[in-house]
Short mmCIF file of C-alpha atoms and ligand atoms in Angstrom, two decimals:
data_model
loop_
_atom_site.label_atom_id
_atom_site.label_comp_id
_atom_site.label_asym_id
_atom_site.label_seq_id
_atom_site.Cartn_x
_atom_site.Cartn_y
_atom_site.Cartn_z
CA MET A 15 -61.22 -73.38 26.51
CA THR A 16 -62.01 -76.77 25.24
CA PRO A 17 -61.45 -79.81 27.61
CA LYS A 18 -57.99 -81.50 27.23
CA HIS A 19 -56.68 -78.57 25.44
CA LEU A 20 -53.12 -79.57 26.39
CA ALA A 21 -53.30 -83.15 25.22
CA ALA A 22 -49.88 -84.16 23.78
CA LYS A 23 -48.14 -81.43 25.65
CA VAL A 24 -45.42 -81.89 28.28
CA ALA A 25 -45.13 -79.51 31.20
CA VAL A 26 -42.28 -78.95 33.83
CA VAL A 27 -43.55 -77.27 36.96
CA THR A 28 -40.82 -76.32 39.40
CA GLY A 29 -41.75 -76.52 43.14
CA ALA A 30 -44.78 -78.62 42.49
CA SER A 31 -44.84 -80.73 45.67
CA ARG A 32 -46.92 -78.02 47.56
CA GLY A 33 -48.99 -74.95 47.32
CA ILE A 34 -49.44 -73.15 44.01
CA GLY A 35 -47.12 -75.40 42.11
CA ARG A 36 -48.92 -78.38 43.22
CA ALA A 37 -52.36 -76.88 41.99
CA VAL A 38 -50.74 -76.01 38.65
CA ALA A 39 -49.46 -79.47 38.11
CA SER A 40 -52.84 -80.96 38.78
CA ARG A 41 -54.73 -78.48 36.58
CA LEU A 42 -52.19 -78.95 33.61
CA ALA A 43 -52.57 -82.67 34.02
CA GLN A 44 -56.39 -82.26 33.98
CA GLU A 45 -56.09 -80.36 30.70
CA GLY A 46 -54.21 -83.47 29.31
CA ALA A 47 -50.60 -82.51 29.80
CA ARG A 48 -47.99 -85.00 30.97
CA VAL A 49 -46.35 -83.30 33.87
CA VAL A 50 -43.00 -83.23 35.67
CA VAL A 51 -43.49 -82.63 39.33
CA ASN A 52 -40.25 -80.98 40.43
CA HIS A 53 -39.32 -80.90 44.07
CA PRO A 54 -36.25 -80.23 46.22
CA ARG A 55 -34.55 -82.91 48.50
CA GLY A 56 -36.72 -83.77 51.43
CA GLU A 57 -40.06 -83.51 49.70
CA GLU A 58 -40.09 -86.81 48.08
CA ASP A 59 -43.20 -88.05 49.75
CA ALA A 60 -45.26 -84.81 49.02
CA ALA A 61 -44.13 -85.03 45.42
CA ARG A 62 -45.21 -88.85 45.27
CA GLU A 63 -48.45 -87.73 46.63
CA VAL A 64 -49.02 -85.19 43.83
CA VAL A 65 -48.02 -87.81 41.15
CA ASN A 66 -50.23 -90.42 42.64
CA GLU A 67 -53.18 -87.99 42.64
CA ILE A 68 -52.60 -87.05 39.07
CA VAL A 69 -52.16 -90.68 38.02
CA GLY A 70 -55.22 -91.69 39.95
CA ASP A 71 -57.29 -89.16 38.06
CA GLY A 72 -56.17 -90.68 34.77
CA GLY A 73 -53.21 -88.32 34.05
CA ASP A 74 -49.47 -88.95 33.68
CA ALA A 75 -46.87 -87.56 35.88
CA VAL A 76 -43.35 -88.14 37.07
CA ALA A 77 -41.49 -86.67 40.14
CA ILE A 78 -38.08 -85.38 39.40
CA GLN A 79 -35.75 -83.97 42.32
CA ALA A 80 -33.76 -80.81 41.64
CA ASP A 81 -32.74 -77.84 43.40
CA VAL A 82 -33.48 -75.03 41.00
CA ALA A 83 -30.79 -73.02 42.47
CA ASP A 84 -28.27 -75.52 41.20
CA ASN A 85 -27.61 -75.29 37.41
CA GLY A 86 -26.28 -78.79 37.22
CA GLN A 87 -29.32 -80.30 38.83
CA VAL A 88 -31.58 -78.23 36.52
CA GLN A 89 -29.73 -79.49 33.50
CA ASN A 90 -30.04 -83.04 34.75
CA MET A 91 -33.87 -82.55 35.55
CA ILE A 92 -34.59 -81.42 31.99
CA GLU A 93 -32.58 -84.32 30.51
CA THR A 94 -34.46 -86.68 32.76
CA ALA A 95 -37.80 -85.10 31.66
CA ILE A 96 -36.94 -85.63 28.01
CA LYS A 97 -35.84 -89.36 28.75
CA HIS A 98 -39.16 -90.11 30.51
CA LEU A 99 -41.70 -87.90 28.55
CA GLY A 100 -39.94 -87.39 25.26
CA ARG A 101 -40.33 -83.66 24.75
CA LEU A 102 -40.92 -80.35 26.66
CA ASP A 103 -43.67 -77.75 25.72
CA ILE A 104 -44.37 -75.81 28.83
CA LEU A 105 -42.02 -74.63 31.83
CA VAL A 106 -43.73 -73.14 34.76
CA ASN A 107 -41.06 -71.29 36.97
CA ASN A 108 -42.87 -71.67 40.30
CA ALA A 109 -40.28 -72.64 42.82
CA GLY A 110 -39.75 -69.82 45.34
CA ILE A 111 -38.88 -68.97 49.03
CA CYS A 112 -39.60 -66.07 51.20
CA PRO A 113 -38.25 -66.44 54.79
CA PHE A 114 -39.65 -63.29 56.39
CA VAL A 115 -36.66 -61.39 57.68
CA GLU A 116 -36.30 -57.99 59.36
CA TRP A 117 -33.87 -55.71 57.28
CA PHE A 118 -31.25 -55.21 60.11
CA ASP A 119 -31.02 -59.00 60.59
CA MET A 120 -30.71 -59.87 56.94
CA THR A 121 -27.54 -62.04 56.42
CA GLU A 122 -25.69 -62.33 53.15
CA GLU A 123 -26.32 -66.03 53.19
CA ILE A 124 -30.28 -65.42 53.34
CA TRP A 125 -30.19 -62.85 50.65
CA ARG A 126 -28.02 -64.99 48.36
CA ARG A 127 -30.22 -68.00 48.88
CA VAL A 128 -33.36 -66.15 47.86
CA GLN A 129 -31.61 -64.66 44.82
CA ASP A 130 -30.38 -68.22 44.03
CA VAL A 131 -33.58 -69.94 44.21
CA ASN A 132 -36.10 -67.42 42.95
CA LEU A 133 -34.18 -65.49 40.27
CA ASN A 134 -31.17 -67.59 39.32
CA GLY A 135 -33.47 -70.68 39.35
CA ALA A 136 -35.67 -69.14 36.86
CA PHE A 137 -32.78 -68.27 34.61
CA TYR A 138 -31.35 -71.91 34.70
CA CYS A 139 -34.75 -73.60 34.07
CA SER A 140 -35.70 -71.06 31.32
CA GLN A 141 -32.43 -71.43 29.44
CA ALA A 142 -32.35 -75.21 29.65
CA ALA A 143 -36.07 -75.53 28.72
CA SER A 144 -35.85 -73.04 25.86
CA ARG A 145 -32.96 -74.80 24.31
CA VAL A 146 -35.07 -77.98 24.08
CA MET A 147 -38.15 -75.99 22.79
CA ARG A 148 -35.92 -74.27 20.16
CA ASP A 149 -34.48 -77.57 18.90
CA GLN A 150 -37.98 -79.14 18.71
CA GLY A 151 -39.12 -76.26 16.49
CA GLN A 152 -42.83 -76.36 17.60
CA GLY A 153 -42.88 -73.34 19.96
CA GLY A 154 -43.53 -73.46 23.67
CA ARG A 155 -44.58 -71.58 26.87
CA ILE A 156 -42.52 -70.19 29.63
CA ILE A 157 -44.78 -68.96 32.50
CA SER A 158 -43.16 -67.53 35.62
CA MET A 159 -44.43 -66.91 39.07
CA SER A 160 -43.62 -63.29 39.72
CA SER A 161 -45.75 -61.47 42.38
CA ILE A 162 -47.57 -58.51 43.41
CA SER A 163 -44.21 -57.93 45.16
CA ALA A 164 -42.81 -56.98 41.80
CA LEU A 165 -44.81 -53.88 41.95
CA VAL A 166 -44.71 -52.94 45.62
CA GLY A 167 -42.31 -53.27 48.45
CA GLY A 168 -42.49 -55.67 51.60
CA GLY A 169 -40.74 -54.60 54.81
CA PHE A 170 -39.88 -58.17 55.75
CA GLN A 171 -39.15 -59.10 52.07
CA THR A 172 -36.41 -56.80 51.07
CA HIS A 173 -34.48 -59.73 49.60
CA TYR A 174 -37.51 -61.22 47.99
CA THR A 175 -39.20 -58.24 46.16
CA PRO A 176 -36.18 -57.81 44.03
CA THR A 177 -36.29 -61.38 42.78
CA LYS A 178 -39.94 -61.01 41.79
CA ALA A 179 -39.33 -57.84 39.82
CA GLY A 180 -36.35 -59.55 38.21
CA ILE A 181 -38.46 -62.50 37.14
CA ARG A 182 -41.07 -60.15 35.59
CA SER A 183 -38.23 -58.42 33.84
CA LEU A 184 -36.58 -61.75 32.76
CA MET A 185 -39.96 -62.73 31.13
CA GLN A 186 -40.16 -59.42 29.34
CA SER A 187 -36.57 -59.85 27.80
CA LEU A 188 -37.10 -63.47 27.04
CA ALA A 189 -40.34 -62.70 25.28
CA ILE A 190 -38.18 -60.74 22.65
CA VAL A 191 -35.54 -63.41 22.43
CA LEU A 192 -37.70 -66.46 22.23
CA GLY A 193 -40.79 -64.99 20.39
CA PRO A 194 -39.23 -65.67 17.03
CA TYR A 195 -39.15 -69.35 17.97
CA GLY A 196 -42.80 -69.36 18.91
CA ILE A 197 -41.95 -69.54 22.57
CA THR A 198 -44.03 -67.08 24.54
CA CYS A 199 -42.83 -65.82 28.01
CA ASN A 200 -45.19 -64.29 30.48
CA SER A 201 -45.53 -63.78 34.28
CA ILE A 202 -48.33 -64.16 36.72
CA LEU A 203 -48.33 -61.63 39.79
CA PRO A 204 -50.36 -63.58 42.54
CA GLY A 205 -51.50 -61.35 45.41
CA ALA A 206 -51.90 -62.93 48.77
CA ILE A 207 -52.42 -66.65 48.38
CA LEU A 208 -52.71 -68.72 51.57
CA THR A 209 -49.91 -71.42 51.38
CA ASP A 210 -46.92 -72.61 53.46
CA ILE A 211 -44.75 -69.65 52.31
CA ASN A 212 -46.99 -67.18 54.31
CA ARG A 213 -48.60 -69.51 56.95
CA ALA A 214 -46.74 -68.29 59.94
CA TYR A 215 -47.56 -64.74 58.97
CA PHE A 216 -51.26 -65.38 58.51
CA ASP A 217 -51.28 -67.57 61.64
CA GLN A 218 -50.76 -64.38 63.62
CA PRO A 219 -54.02 -63.57 65.56
CA GLY A 220 -56.28 -61.25 63.38
CA GLN A 221 -53.97 -61.22 60.39
CA ILE A 222 -56.20 -63.05 57.87
CA GLN A 223 -59.08 -60.57 58.74
CA LYS A 224 -56.93 -57.54 58.57
CA ASP A 225 -55.43 -58.46 55.23
CA THR A 226 -58.73 -59.68 53.62
CA GLY A 227 -60.29 -56.25 54.61
CA ARG A 228 -57.93 -54.77 51.94
CA ILE A 229 -58.91 -57.20 49.25
CA PRO A 230 -61.97 -55.88 47.23
CA VAL A 231 -63.22 -59.37 46.43
CA GLY A 232 -63.24 -60.15 50.37
CA ARG A 233 -60.96 -63.26 50.52
CA LEU A 234 -57.47 -64.47 50.26
CA GLY A 235 -56.50 -66.20 47.14
CA THR A 236 -56.17 -69.95 46.62
CA PRO A 237 -53.68 -71.99 44.59
CA LYS A 238 -56.53 -72.92 42.25
CA ASP A 239 -57.12 -69.22 41.40
CA ILE A 240 -53.55 -69.17 40.06
CA ALA A 241 -53.57 -72.62 38.36
CA GLY A 242 -56.52 -71.58 36.23
CA VAL A 243 -54.43 -68.56 34.82
CA VAL A 244 -51.53 -70.82 34.18
CA ALA A 245 -53.72 -73.15 32.24
CA PHE A 246 -55.01 -70.29 30.23
CA LEU A 247 -51.46 -68.93 29.37
CA ALA A 248 -50.44 -72.38 28.35
CA SER A 249 -53.42 -72.74 25.97
CA GLU A 250 -53.69 -72.07 22.31
CA ASP A 251 -56.08 -69.04 23.20
CA ALA A 252 -53.16 -67.30 24.85
CA SER A 253 -50.60 -67.79 21.74
CA TYR A 254 -50.56 -64.01 21.02
CA ILE A 255 -49.80 -63.04 24.72
CA ASN A 256 -46.12 -62.50 25.00
CA GLY A 257 -43.99 -60.45 27.53
CA ALA A 258 -47.32 -59.77 29.55
CA ASP A 259 -47.93 -60.03 33.25
CA ILE A 260 -51.17 -60.99 34.73
CA LEU A 261 -52.11 -59.61 38.24
CA VAL A 262 -54.18 -62.17 40.16
CA ASP A 263 -54.86 -60.34 43.41
CA GLY A 264 -58.54 -59.87 43.94
CA GLY A 265 -57.98 -56.11 43.42
CA LEU A 266 -55.58 -55.79 46.22
CA PHE A 267 -53.13 -53.54 44.31
CA VAL A 268 -55.59 -50.99 43.06
CA ASN A 269 -57.19 -50.54 46.39
CA LEU A 270 -55.12 -47.57 47.67
CA GLN A 271 -57.76 -44.94 48.33
P1 LIG B 306 -45.06 -72.89 48.96
O1 LIG B 306 -43.95 -72.68 50.08
O2 LIG B 306 -46.26 -73.64 49.27
O3 LIG B 306 -44.45 -73.48 47.69
C1 LIG B 306 -43.12 -73.24 47.40
C2 LIG B 306 -42.52 -74.54 46.46
O4 LIG B 306 -41.31 -74.36 45.98
C3 LIG B 306 -42.61 -75.72 47.31
O5 LIG B 306 -43.09 -76.91 46.67
C4 LIG B 306 -41.13 -75.97 47.72
O6 LIG B 306 -40.76 -77.32 47.72
C5 LIG B 306 -40.49 -75.57 46.21
N1 LIG B 306 -39.04 -75.21 46.26
C6 LIG B 306 -38.59 -74.22 47.39
N2 LIG B 306 -37.30 -74.18 47.05
C7 LIG B 306 -37.06 -74.88 46.05
C8 LIG B 306 -35.86 -75.27 45.34
N3 LIG B 306 -34.67 -74.78 45.75
N4 LIG B 306 -35.85 -76.06 44.21
C9 LIG B 306 -37.17 -76.64 43.87
N5 LIG B 306 -38.18 -76.30 44.40
C10 LIG B 306 -38.24 -75.53 45.56
O7 LIG B 306 -45.30 -71.40 48.45
P2 LIG B 306 -46.27 -70.93 47.26
O8 LIG B 306 -47.06 -69.82 47.86
O9 LIG B 306 -46.98 -72.10 46.55
O10 LIG B 306 -45.22 -70.23 46.24
C11 LIG B 306 -45.09 -70.70 44.78
C12 LIG B 306 -44.54 -69.49 44.17
O11 LIG B 306 -45.64 -68.54 44.06
C13 LIG B 306 -43.27 -68.92 44.68
O12 LIG B 306 -42.52 -68.46 43.64
C14 LIG B 306 -43.79 -67.52 45.37
O13 LIG B 306 -42.88 -66.54 45.42
C15 LIG B 306 -44.88 -67.24 44.48
N6 LIG B 306 -46.05 -66.35 45.09
C16 LIG B 306 -46.67 -66.67 46.06
C17 LIG B 306 -47.56 -65.77 46.70
C18 LIG B 306 -48.44 -66.21 48.00
O14 LIG B 306 -49.20 -65.30 48.42
N7 LIG B 306 -48.43 -67.58 48.30
C19 LIG B 306 -47.86 -64.64 46.17
C20 LIG B 306 -47.11 -64.25 45.10
C21 LIG B 306 -46.13 -65.10 44.55
C1 LIG B 307 -45.85 -62.81 47.78
C2 LIG B 307 -46.62 -61.65 48.35
C3 LIG B 307 -47.59 -62.43 49.29
C4 LIG B 307 -46.70 -63.01 50.39
C5 LIG B 307 -45.89 -64.00 49.84
C6 LIG B 307 -44.87 -64.57 50.75
O1 LIG B 307 -45.13 -62.54 46.65
O2 LIG B 307 -45.83 -60.74 48.85
O3 LIG B 307 -48.42 -61.25 49.78
O4 LIG B 307 -47.60 -63.67 51.26
O5 LIG B 307 -44.98 -63.32 48.78
#
């Protein structure tokens, strides 16, 4: 990939105040894209830090607050993005939550919130963004954070794994609907990436060593491991990849025997 291959592009990255989303926002900005750093209420400082870092490195970014689980806030985010940055070329559906919960303790409220943020949020953002991309008439990219959890279960993730399978499936269907407009839709399936979402789990004594032992490359993933793949899918080199998913897990999934 040539440097600054995303110059003149505008990207919206949901849940970009921390973790994988933050690394994605920074990487897309390094590639020349102007970036919307979406964040939920309460993460203003973290989002400002991401924007300042990008601007300090010579890039361009703006923070926009929106709960992706709220369609009205999502519409408002996309309108505000267009007002500030003029266009939209890349949507990264990254925002997600996974409160680890035992099945017999699972409440309807927790179940619904996880569906609302992870899957319904991806629907709201994808529809709003693709309408803009369609009207621009210059194609686009929708890249969604699914998970290895789309392929395997998780005992404390019974609410979460269906959302990740759903996101992957949504990208497959949207690839058909939006391909004719030059808008490609793909998923990334990260394995175990150490971030806030699983910090309490990995803080348990011996847990990192135990899980790392199952990963052939011998380490947990980092947000940067995922950001590079997003940059590739956003690039011209990936223009014929549509409806695909890329497992980025260091070989964890295939290590069954
Ligand atoms: P994280 O907790 O560090 O980041 C999640 C981000 O989503 C945060 O910036 C948070 O503010 C944002 N967010 C949460 N609710 C939101 C809402 N309602 N509206 C807008 N933003 C919201 O976790 P992460 O690991 O960086 O997760 C990012 C994505 O990657 C998630 O979709 C997650 O499911 C997926 N993923 C993570 C892993 C992993 O091992 N960390 C593996 C597979 C997939
Ligand atoms: C992911 C996957 C990871 C887990 C996070 C919370 O999709 O299951 O292993 O750490 O969710």
